[in-house]
Structures are given as structure tokens and as C-alpha cells.
Coordinates of C-alpha atoms in Angstrom, one line a residue:
M1 CA 13.9 1.9 -45.8
R2 CA 12.9 -1.3 -47.4
G3 CA 10.5 -4.2 -46.5
Y4 CA 8.4 -4.2 -43.3
R5 CA 10.2 -1.0 -42.0
Y6 CA 8.9 0.9 -45.1
S7 CA 7.4 4.4 -44.2
T8 CA 5.1 6.6 -46.5
D9 CA 5.5 9.4 -44.3
R10 CA 8.1 11.3 -42.3
R11 CA 7.5 9.2 -39.3
L12 CA 9.7 6.3 -38.4
P13 CA 8.2 2.9 -38.5
E14 CA 7.3 1.4 -35.2
R15 CA 10.0 -1.4 -35.0
D16 CA 12.7 1.5 -35.6
M17 CA 10.9 3.6 -32.9
L18 CA 11.0 0.8 -30.3
D19 CA 14.7 -0.2 -31.2
L20 CA 15.7 3.5 -30.9
A21 CA 14.0 3.9 -27.7
D22 CA 15.9 0.7 -26.3
A23 CA 19.1 2.1 -27.5
L24 CA 18.8 5.4 -26.0
A25 CA 17.3 4.1 -22.8
L26 CA 20.3 1.8 -22.4
Q27 CA 22.8 4.7 -23.1
L28 CA 21.1 7.0 -20.7
H29 CA 21.1 4.4 -17.7
E30 CA 24.7 3.6 -18.4
S31 CA 25.6 7.6 -18.2
L32 CA 23.4 8.2 -15.4
G33 CA 22.6 4.8 -13.6
D34 CA 19.6 4.4 -11.4
R35 CA 19.1 8.1 -11.4
V36 CA 17.3 7.6 -14.7
Y37 CA 14.2 6.3 -12.9
L38 CA 13.5 9.5 -11.2
L39 CA 13.9 11.7 -14.4
P40 CA 10.7 13.5 -15.2
R41 CA 9.8 13.2 -19.0
Q42 CA 10.7 16.8 -20.1
D43 CA 14.4 15.7 -18.7
V44 CA 14.5 12.9 -20.9
A45 CA 13.3 14.8 -24.0
A46 CA 16.4 17.2 -23.0
L47 CA 18.9 14.5 -22.8
I48 CA 18.0 12.8 -26.0
R49 CA 17.4 16.0 -28.0
D50 CA 20.8 15.9 -29.6
Y51 CA 20.3 12.4 -30.7
V52 CA 17.1 12.7 -32.3
D53 CA 16.9 16.3 -33.7
D54 CA 16.9 14.9 -37.2
L55 CA 13.5 13.2 -36.5
C56 CA 10.1 15.0 -36.9
A57 CA 8.7 16.6 -33.9
E58 CA 6.2 13.8 -33.4
D59 CA 8.8 11.2 -33.4
Q60 CA 10.9 13.2 -30.9
H61 CA 7.9 13.6 -28.6
D62 CA 7.0 9.9 -28.8
L63 CA 10.5 8.7 -28.2
S64 CA 10.9 10.6 -24.9
W65 CA 7.5 9.2 -23.6
M66 CA 8.7 5.6 -24.7
I67 CA 12.0 5.9 -22.9
W68 CA 10.2 7.5 -19.8
H69 CA 7.9 4.7 -19.7
L70 CA 10.9 2.1 -19.9
F71 CA 12.4 3.7 -16.9
Q72 CA 9.2 3.5 -15.1
D73 CA 8.8 0.0 -15.8
A74 CA 12.3 -0.9 -14.9
R75 CA 11.8 1.1 -11.7
E76 CA 8.8 -0.8 -10.6
I77 CA 10.8 -4.1 -11.5
E78 CA 13.7 -3.2 -9.5
E79 CA 11.2 -2.0 -6.5
H80 CA 9.5 -5.4 -6.5
S81 CA 12.9 -7.5 -6.7
H82 CA 14.3 -6.0 -3.5

């Protein structure tokens, strides 16, 4: 990778992690609907495993947390909008 996305180790740069978390969260929501808001983090990790198995373990762990937090934030927004 080049430019601001360059990483000196095996970890993905933060911007790429955020982009990937967004894309995977959207995909899971499209597949499962609002049920994603109720998923425990371990289930999120299991659901994304096939998509991120080429990433280092730390990135896989961080992505599952990022996606889980996106779902929790979205759930709060939906609850307050009703």
C-alpha cells in the first residue's frame, strides 16, 4: 500500500480497518436485517471469519469489535428514533 495507507507491519492501516468494518457491517445487516443488533461479539467474529481469515489475528479481533460497536450504535439510534 502507498501513501497515507502505508503500514510498516502486518496490521492494516486504521483507514482500511474502518472501511472494511463498514463494508462488512453493511453486508451483515443486508443478510440478517435488524437481528444483527442483538448479536454478541463472538457471533460477529464467527460471521466475518471467512472474509478476514487472511488478516493477522489482532486485526480480526479488532474488526469484530468495531463491527459490534457499529451495530450497538445503530441500535441506539433506531431506539431513539421511534
